[in-house]
mmCIF file of C-alpha atoms in Angstrom:
data_model
loop_
_atom_site.group_PDB
_atom_site.id
_atom_site.type_symbol
_atom_site.label_atom_id
_atom_site.label_comp_id
_atom_site.label_asym_id
_atom_site.label_seq_id
_atom_site.Cartn_x
_atom_site.Cartn_y
_atom_site.Cartn_z
ATOM 1 C CA UNK A 7 30.002 -12.936 78.097
ATOM 2 C CA UNK A 8 33.736 -12.340 78.047
ATOM 3 C CA UNK A 9 34.807 -15.772 79.326
ATOM 4 C CA UNK A 10 37.632 -17.844 77.874
ATOM 5 C CA UNK A 11 36.612 -20.574 75.417
ATOM 6 C CA UNK A 12 38.394 -22.906 73.047
ATOM 7 C CA UNK A 13 38.049 -26.114 71.102
ATOM 8 C CA UNK A 14 38.654 -29.230 73.162
ATOM 9 C CA UNK A 15 42.321 -30.349 73.071
ATOM 10 C CA UNK A 16 43.500 -27.031 71.622
ATOM 11 C CA UNK A 17 45.628 -24.574 73.615
ATOM 12 C CA UNK A 18 44.375 -21.484 71.816
ATOM 13 C CA UNK A 19 41.532 -19.444 73.256
ATOM 14 C CA UNK A 20 38.953 -16.890 72.274
ATOM 15 C CA UNK A 21 36.047 -15.159 73.957
ATOM 16 C CA UNK A 22 32.329 -15.807 74.476
ATOM 17 C CA UNK A 23 30.396 -13.141 72.617
ATOM 18 C CA UNK A 24 26.689 -12.264 72.613
ATOM 19 C CA UNK A 25 24.140 -14.902 73.605
ATOM 20 C CA UNK A 26 21.296 -15.760 71.227
ATOM 21 C CA UNK A 27 18.089 -17.785 71.294
ATOM 22 C CA UNK A 28 18.011 -20.895 69.127
ATOM 23 C CA UNK A 29 14.382 -21.889 69.433
ATOM 24 C CA UNK A 30 14.142 -23.571 72.830
ATOM 25 C CA UNK A 31 17.941 -23.614 73.151
ATOM 26 C CA UNK A 32 20.561 -20.968 73.869
ATOM 27 C CA UNK A 33 23.756 -20.303 71.956
ATOM 28 C CA UNK A 34 26.487 -17.724 71.716
ATOM 29 C CA UNK A 35 28.522 -16.074 68.976
ATOM 30 C CA UNK A 36 32.300 -16.034 68.679
ATOM 31 C CA UNK A 37 34.829 -15.941 65.829
ATOM 32 C CA UNK A 38 35.223 -18.711 63.277
ATOM 33 C CA UNK A 39 38.981 -18.700 63.769
ATOM 34 C CA UNK A 40 38.477 -19.477 67.471
ATOM 35 C CA UNK A 41 36.571 -22.737 67.002
ATOM 36 C CA UNK A 42 37.343 -23.708 63.427
ATOM 37 C CA UNK A 43 35.224 -26.764 62.736
ATOM 38 C CA UNK A 44 31.583 -27.864 62.815
ATOM 39 C CA UNK A 45 30.430 -30.237 65.571
ATOM 40 C CA UNK A 46 33.558 -29.677 67.683
ATOM 41 C CA UNK A 47 33.198 -29.630 71.466
ATOM 42 C CA UNK A 48 33.845 -26.206 72.989
ATOM 43 C CA UNK A 49 35.257 -25.928 76.500
ATOM 44 C CA UNK A 50 35.133 -23.075 78.991
ATOM 45 C CA UNK A 51 37.722 -22.063 80.046
ATOM 46 C CA UNK A 52 39.925 -23.044 77.113
ATOM 47 C CA UNK A 53 42.442 -25.854 77.565
ATOM 48 C CA UNK A 54 45.261 -23.308 77.656
ATOM 49 C CA UNK A 55 43.643 -21.585 80.646
ATOM 50 C CA UNK A 56 42.595 -24.568 82.774
ATOM 51 C CA UNK A 57 43.356 -28.247 83.305
ATOM 52 C CA UNK A 58 40.182 -29.008 85.241
ATOM 53 C CA UNK A 59 37.731 -31.572 83.927
ATOM 54 C CA UNK A 60 34.058 -31.047 83.107
ATOM 55 C CA UNK A 61 34.596 -27.849 81.129
ATOM 56 C CA UNK A 62 32.606 -28.798 78.013
ATOM 57 C CA UNK A 63 30.054 -26.039 77.456
ATOM 58 C CA UNK A 64 28.749 -26.424 73.923
ATOM 59 C CA UNK A 65 28.986 -27.648 70.362
ATOM 60 C CA UNK A 66 29.916 -25.728 67.219
ATOM 61 C CA UNK A 67 26.674 -25.362 65.269
ATOM 62 C CA UNK A 68 27.750 -23.091 62.432
ATOM 63 C CA UNK A 69 31.012 -21.630 61.120
ATOM 64 C CA UNK A 70 31.156 -18.781 58.609
ATOM 65 C CA UNK A 71 34.485 -17.518 57.320
ATOM 66 C CA UNK A 72 33.837 -15.536 54.181
ATOM 67 C CA UNK A 73 35.871 -12.395 53.404
ATOM 68 C CA UNK A 74 33.383 -11.599 50.649
ATOM 69 C CA UNK A 75 30.545 -11.071 53.156
ATOM 70 C CA UNK A 76 32.798 -10.165 55.109
ATOM 71 C CA UNK A 77 32.556 -12.336 58.253
ATOM 72 C CA UNK A 78 34.626 -14.424 60.636
ATOM 73 C CA UNK A 79 31.874 -15.789 62.864
ATOM 74 C CA UNK A 80 30.709 -18.974 64.551
ATOM 75 C CA UNK A 81 27.634 -20.085 66.457
ATOM 76 C CA UNK A 82 27.921 -22.343 69.505
ATOM 77 C CA UNK A 83 24.967 -24.210 70.989
ATOM 78 C CA UNK A 84 25.182 -24.289 74.778
ATOM 79 C CA UNK A 85 24.915 -27.760 76.299
ATOM 80 C CA UNK A 86 24.296 -28.551 79.962
ATOM 81 C CA UNK A 87 25.204 -25.115 81.275
ATOM 82 C CA UNK A 88 23.219 -22.408 83.012
ATOM 83 C CA UNK A 89 23.924 -18.992 81.514
ATOM 84 C CA UNK A 90 23.405 -15.369 82.508
ATOM 85 C CA UNK A 91 22.977 -14.068 78.956
ATOM 86 C CA UNK A 92 23.071 -10.327 79.658
ATOM 87 C CA UNK A 93 25.931 -10.373 82.167
ATOM 88 C CA UNK A 94 29.626 -9.912 81.562
ATOM 89 C CA UNK A 95 32.157 -12.127 83.306
ATOM 90 C CA UNK A 96 33.642 -10.982 86.615
ATOM 91 C CA UNK A 97 34.668 -7.344 86.227
ATOM 92 C CA UNK A 98 37.716 -5.824 87.895
ATOM 93 C CA UNK A 99 36.627 -2.639 89.726
ATOM 94 C CA UNK A 100 39.461 -0.641 88.134
ATOM 95 C CA UNK A 101 38.332 -1.804 84.698
ATOM 96 C CA UNK A 102 34.765 -0.731 85.451
ATOM 97 C CA UNK A 103 35.951 2.758 86.400
ATOM 98 C CA UNK A 104 38.380 3.048 83.486
ATOM 99 C CA UNK A 105 35.569 2.119 81.094
ATOM 100 C CA UNK A 106 33.500 5.036 82.374
ATOM 101 C CA UNK A 107 31.053 3.201 84.643
ATOM 102 C CA UNK A 108 30.090 3.537 88.295
ATOM 103 C CA UNK A 109 30.909 0.636 90.602
ATOM 104 C CA UNK A 110 27.301 0.640 91.790
ATOM 105 C CA UNK A 111 26.096 0.186 88.215
ATOM 106 C CA UNK A 112 28.580 -1.881 86.202
ATOM 107 C CA UNK A 113 27.903 -2.533 82.523
ATOM 108 C CA UNK A 114 25.159 -4.971 81.634
ATOM 109 C CA UNK A 115 23.362 -5.842 78.413
ATOM 110 C CA UNK A 116 20.068 -6.196 80.270
ATOM 111 C CA UNK A 117 17.609 -4.041 78.356
ATOM 112 C CA UNK A 118 20.156 -3.463 75.604
ATOM 113 C CA UNK A 119 19.611 -3.449 71.861
ATOM 114 C CA UNK A 120 21.172 -4.428 68.550
ATOM 115 C CA UNK A 121 22.163 -1.476 66.393
ATOM 116 C CA UNK A 122 22.800 -1.573 62.665
ATOM 117 C CA UNK A 123 24.729 1.641 62.053
ATOM 118 C CA UNK A 124 23.409 3.356 58.932
ATOM 119 C CA UNK A 125 25.008 6.780 59.402
ATOM 120 C CA UNK A 126 28.510 6.390 60.818
ATOM 121 C CA UNK A 127 28.891 10.143 61.321
ATOM 122 C CA UNK A 128 26.343 9.886 64.144
ATOM 123 C CA UNK A 129 28.536 7.504 66.153
ATOM 124 C CA UNK A 130 32.097 8.315 65.077
ATOM 125 C CA UNK A 131 34.248 9.101 68.108
ATOM 126 C CA UNK A 132 31.718 7.695 70.574
ATOM 127 C CA UNK A 133 32.640 5.345 73.401
ATOM 128 C CA UNK A 134 32.445 1.612 72.873
ATOM 129 C CA UNK A 135 33.258 -1.221 75.266
ATOM 130 C CA UNK A 136 34.058 -4.899 75.092
ATOM 131 C CA UNK A 137 34.737 -7.648 77.632
ATOM 132 C CA UNK A 138 37.348 -10.150 76.478
ATOM 133 C CA UNK A 139 39.179 -13.107 77.947
ATOM 134 C CA UNK A 140 42.608 -11.455 77.592
ATOM 135 C CA UNK A 141 42.104 -7.780 78.458
ATOM 136 C CA UNK A 142 38.832 -7.850 80.386
ATOM 137 C CA UNK A 143 36.569 -4.816 80.216
ATOM 138 C CA UNK A 144 37.992 -2.019 78.068
ATOM 139 C CA UNK A 145 36.750 1.098 76.342
ATOM 140 C CA UNK A 146 37.676 2.653 73.026
ATOM 141 C CA UNK A 147 36.383 5.089 70.450
ATOM 142 C CA UNK A 148 34.753 4.284 67.119
ATOM 143 C CA UNK A 149 37.264 5.652 64.648
ATOM 144 C CA UNK A 150 36.563 4.486 61.103
ATOM 145 C CA UNK A 151 34.002 2.650 59.013
ATOM 146 C CA UNK A 152 34.704 0.681 55.849
ATOM 147 C CA UNK A 153 38.163 -0.442 56.957
ATOM 148 C CA UNK A 154 39.903 -3.007 54.771
ATOM 149 C CA UNK A 155 42.541 -5.313 56.282
ATOM 150 C CA UNK A 156 44.775 -8.063 54.948
ATOM 151 C CA UNK A 157 45.300 -11.083 57.184
ATOM 152 C CA UNK A 158 49.023 -11.496 57.855
ATOM 153 C CA UNK A 159 49.232 -13.632 60.966
ATOM 154 C CA UNK A 160 47.011 -16.097 62.768
ATOM 155 C CA UNK A 161 47.681 -18.775 65.376
ATOM 156 C CA UNK A 162 44.216 -20.253 65.644
ATOM 157 C CA UNK A 163 42.445 -22.920 63.556
ATOM 158 C CA UNK A 164 40.330 -21.912 60.600
ATOM 159 C CA UNK A 165 37.282 -23.715 59.208
ATOM 160 C CA UNK A 166 37.807 -27.068 57.587
ATOM 161 C CA UNK A 167 38.978 -26.851 53.999
ATOM 162 C CA UNK A 168 40.754 -23.512 54.478
ATOM 163 C CA UNK A 169 44.536 -23.590 54.861
ATOM 164 C CA UNK A 170 46.839 -20.866 56.100
ATOM 165 C CA UNK A 171 48.562 -20.620 52.706
ATOM 166 C CA UNK A 172 45.226 -19.724 51.165
ATOM 167 C CA UNK A 173 44.678 -17.023 53.783
ATOM 168 C CA UNK A 174 47.854 -15.066 53.020
ATOM 169 C CA UNK A 175 45.965 -13.022 50.462
ATOM 170 C CA UNK A 176 42.663 -12.747 52.298
ATOM 171 C CA UNK A 177 41.272 -9.226 52.593
ATOM 172 C CA UNK A 178 38.455 -8.382 54.996
ATOM 173 C CA UNK A 179 36.462 -5.351 53.877
ATOM 174 C CA UNK A 180 33.885 -3.035 55.450
ATOM 175 C CA UNK A 181 35.061 -3.409 59.048
ATOM 176 C CA UNK A 182 34.978 -0.900 61.902
ATOM 177 C CA UNK A 183 38.129 0.407 63.534
ATOM 178 C CA UNK A 184 38.131 1.044 67.284
ATOM 179 C CA UNK A 185 40.833 3.316 68.647
ATOM 180 C CA UNK A 186 42.531 2.548 71.956
ATOM 181 C CA UNK A 187 41.637 4.780 74.886
ATOM 182 C CA UNK A 188 44.474 4.825 77.442
ATOM 183 C CA UNK A 189 44.752 1.013 77.373
ATOM 184 C CA UNK A 190 44.610 -1.458 74.438
ATOM 185 C CA UNK A 191 41.011 -2.144 73.472
ATOM 186 C CA UNK A 192 41.824 -5.764 72.637
ATOM 187 C CA UNK A 193 44.624 -8.257 72.103
ATOM 188 C CA UNK A 194 45.097 -11.928 71.203
ATOM 189 C CA UNK A 195 42.440 -14.013 72.970
ATOM 190 C CA UNK A 196 39.733 -11.342 72.760
ATOM 191 C CA UNK A 197 38.456 -12.582 69.388
ATOM 192 C CA UNK A 198 34.705 -13.109 69.456
ATOM 193 C CA UNK A 199 33.922 -10.564 72.139
ATOM 194 C CA UNK A 200 30.852 -8.431 71.525
ATOM 195 C CA UNK A 201 31.500 -4.722 70.984
ATOM 196 C CA UNK A 202 28.897 -2.367 72.444
ATOM 197 C CA UNK A 203 28.170 1.280 71.795
ATOM 198 C CA UNK A 204 27.500 3.275 74.969
ATOM 199 C CA UNK A 205 24.415 5.151 73.881
ATOM 200 C CA UNK A 206 23.923 7.834 76.534
ATOM 201 C CA UNK A 207 24.669 9.131 80.017
ATOM 202 C CA UNK A 208 22.685 6.206 81.447
ATOM 203 C CA UNK A 209 25.241 3.834 79.881
ATOM 204 C CA UNK A 210 22.654 1.916 77.867
ATOM 205 C CA UNK A 211 24.407 -0.522 75.527
ATOM 206 C CA UNK A 212 23.822 -1.385 71.879
ATOM 207 C CA UNK A 213 25.557 -4.360 70.304
ATOM 208 C CA UNK A 214 27.282 -3.158 67.119
ATOM 209 C CA UNK A 215 29.730 -5.959 66.252
ATOM 210 C CA UNK A 216 32.262 -8.570 67.320
ATOM 211 C CA UNK A 217 35.985 -8.112 67.800
ATOM 212 C CA UNK A 218 38.059 -10.107 65.292
ATOM 213 C CA UNK A 219 41.640 -8.822 65.537
ATOM 214 C CA UNK A 220 44.220 -6.056 65.645
ATOM 215 C CA UNK A 221 45.689 -3.500 63.262
ATOM 216 C CA UNK A 222 48.528 -1.453 64.748
ATOM 217 C CA UNK A 223 46.907 0.604 67.537
ATOM 218 C CA UNK A 224 43.387 -0.251 66.453
ATOM 219 C CA UNK A 225 41.013 -3.143 66.998
ATOM 220 C CA UNK A 226 39.033 -4.522 64.063
ATOM 221 C CA UNK A 227 35.316 -5.129 64.544
ATOM 222 C CA UNK A 228 32.915 -6.848 62.157
ATOM 223 C CA UNK A 229 29.506 -5.097 62.035
ATOM 224 C CA UNK A 230 26.842 -7.165 63.773
ATOM 225 C CA UNK A 231 24.565 -7.087 60.719
ATOM 226 C CA UNK A 232 27.078 -9.129 58.696
ATOM 227 C CA UNK A 233 27.504 -11.558 61.585
ATOM 228 C CA UNK A 234 23.811 -12.192 62.173
ATOM 229 C CA UNK A 235 23.018 -12.530 58.476
ATOM 230 C CA UNK A 236 25.814 -15.057 57.930
ATOM 231 C CA UNK A 237 24.626 -17.187 60.873
ATOM 232 C CA UNK A 238 20.985 -16.915 59.755
ATOM 233 C CA UNK A 239 19.991 -15.018 62.878
ATOM 234 C CA UNK A 240 17.771 -11.988 63.415
ATOM 235 C CA UNK A 241 18.461 -9.009 65.714
ATOM 236 C CA UNK A 242 15.599 -10.144 67.947
ATOM 237 C CA UNK A 243 17.424 -13.454 68.497
ATOM 238 C CA UNK A 244 20.116 -11.646 70.508
ATOM 239 C CA UNK A 245 19.229 -12.012 74.206
ATOM 240 C CA UNK A 246 18.824 -8.715 76.049
ATOM 241 C CA UNK A 247 16.660 -9.985 78.919
ATOM 242 C CA UNK A 248 17.041 -12.645 81.617
#
């Protein structure tokens, strides 16, 4: 999780999010605006990050862009790749420390859980982390629930049949806001990264959403319940063991 991905022959990149079981297969979640179209080949790293061959890692299985839900999510089936579904990509030691972890016990989703937040007051202000292709491992604080944003700018492809002119008036409702903590929580290229609540002093992680974009000094996160429902997945489909 946290690696660079993109559609084949496209310079723009996003991030591998949580891994999920698809029957006997394995897939991962990212943003719809990262991959855009059904049946496209996904490469890792993205074309803009590498010119090496043999980078195909999966196929776009499902794309859901629906502000009414509201979701910006896609499901990628992994092809011909071994995965470590509870591990984050290589972590810079300084990032591990800045995110509040010990170098002897870096963050891992092994033994983690999926959390549908029902009472936001219980988690407001608590530490969350994400691992993204652009900014690596970062921490922030859950600031607001029910955020509404209007899409003003986007450089990545959207699902087939949706044009940028149509998106000028798109409003995404019921999102989380994550406040920066010393460093930016996310930036361009981090779309699709899973966002995890740090539950306790043992640094146990709960998946609460995926990062979809920026709003001033905040990152915008879609609640994981919306994402899973739109992709016809269940919480138990999210892989938290090896």
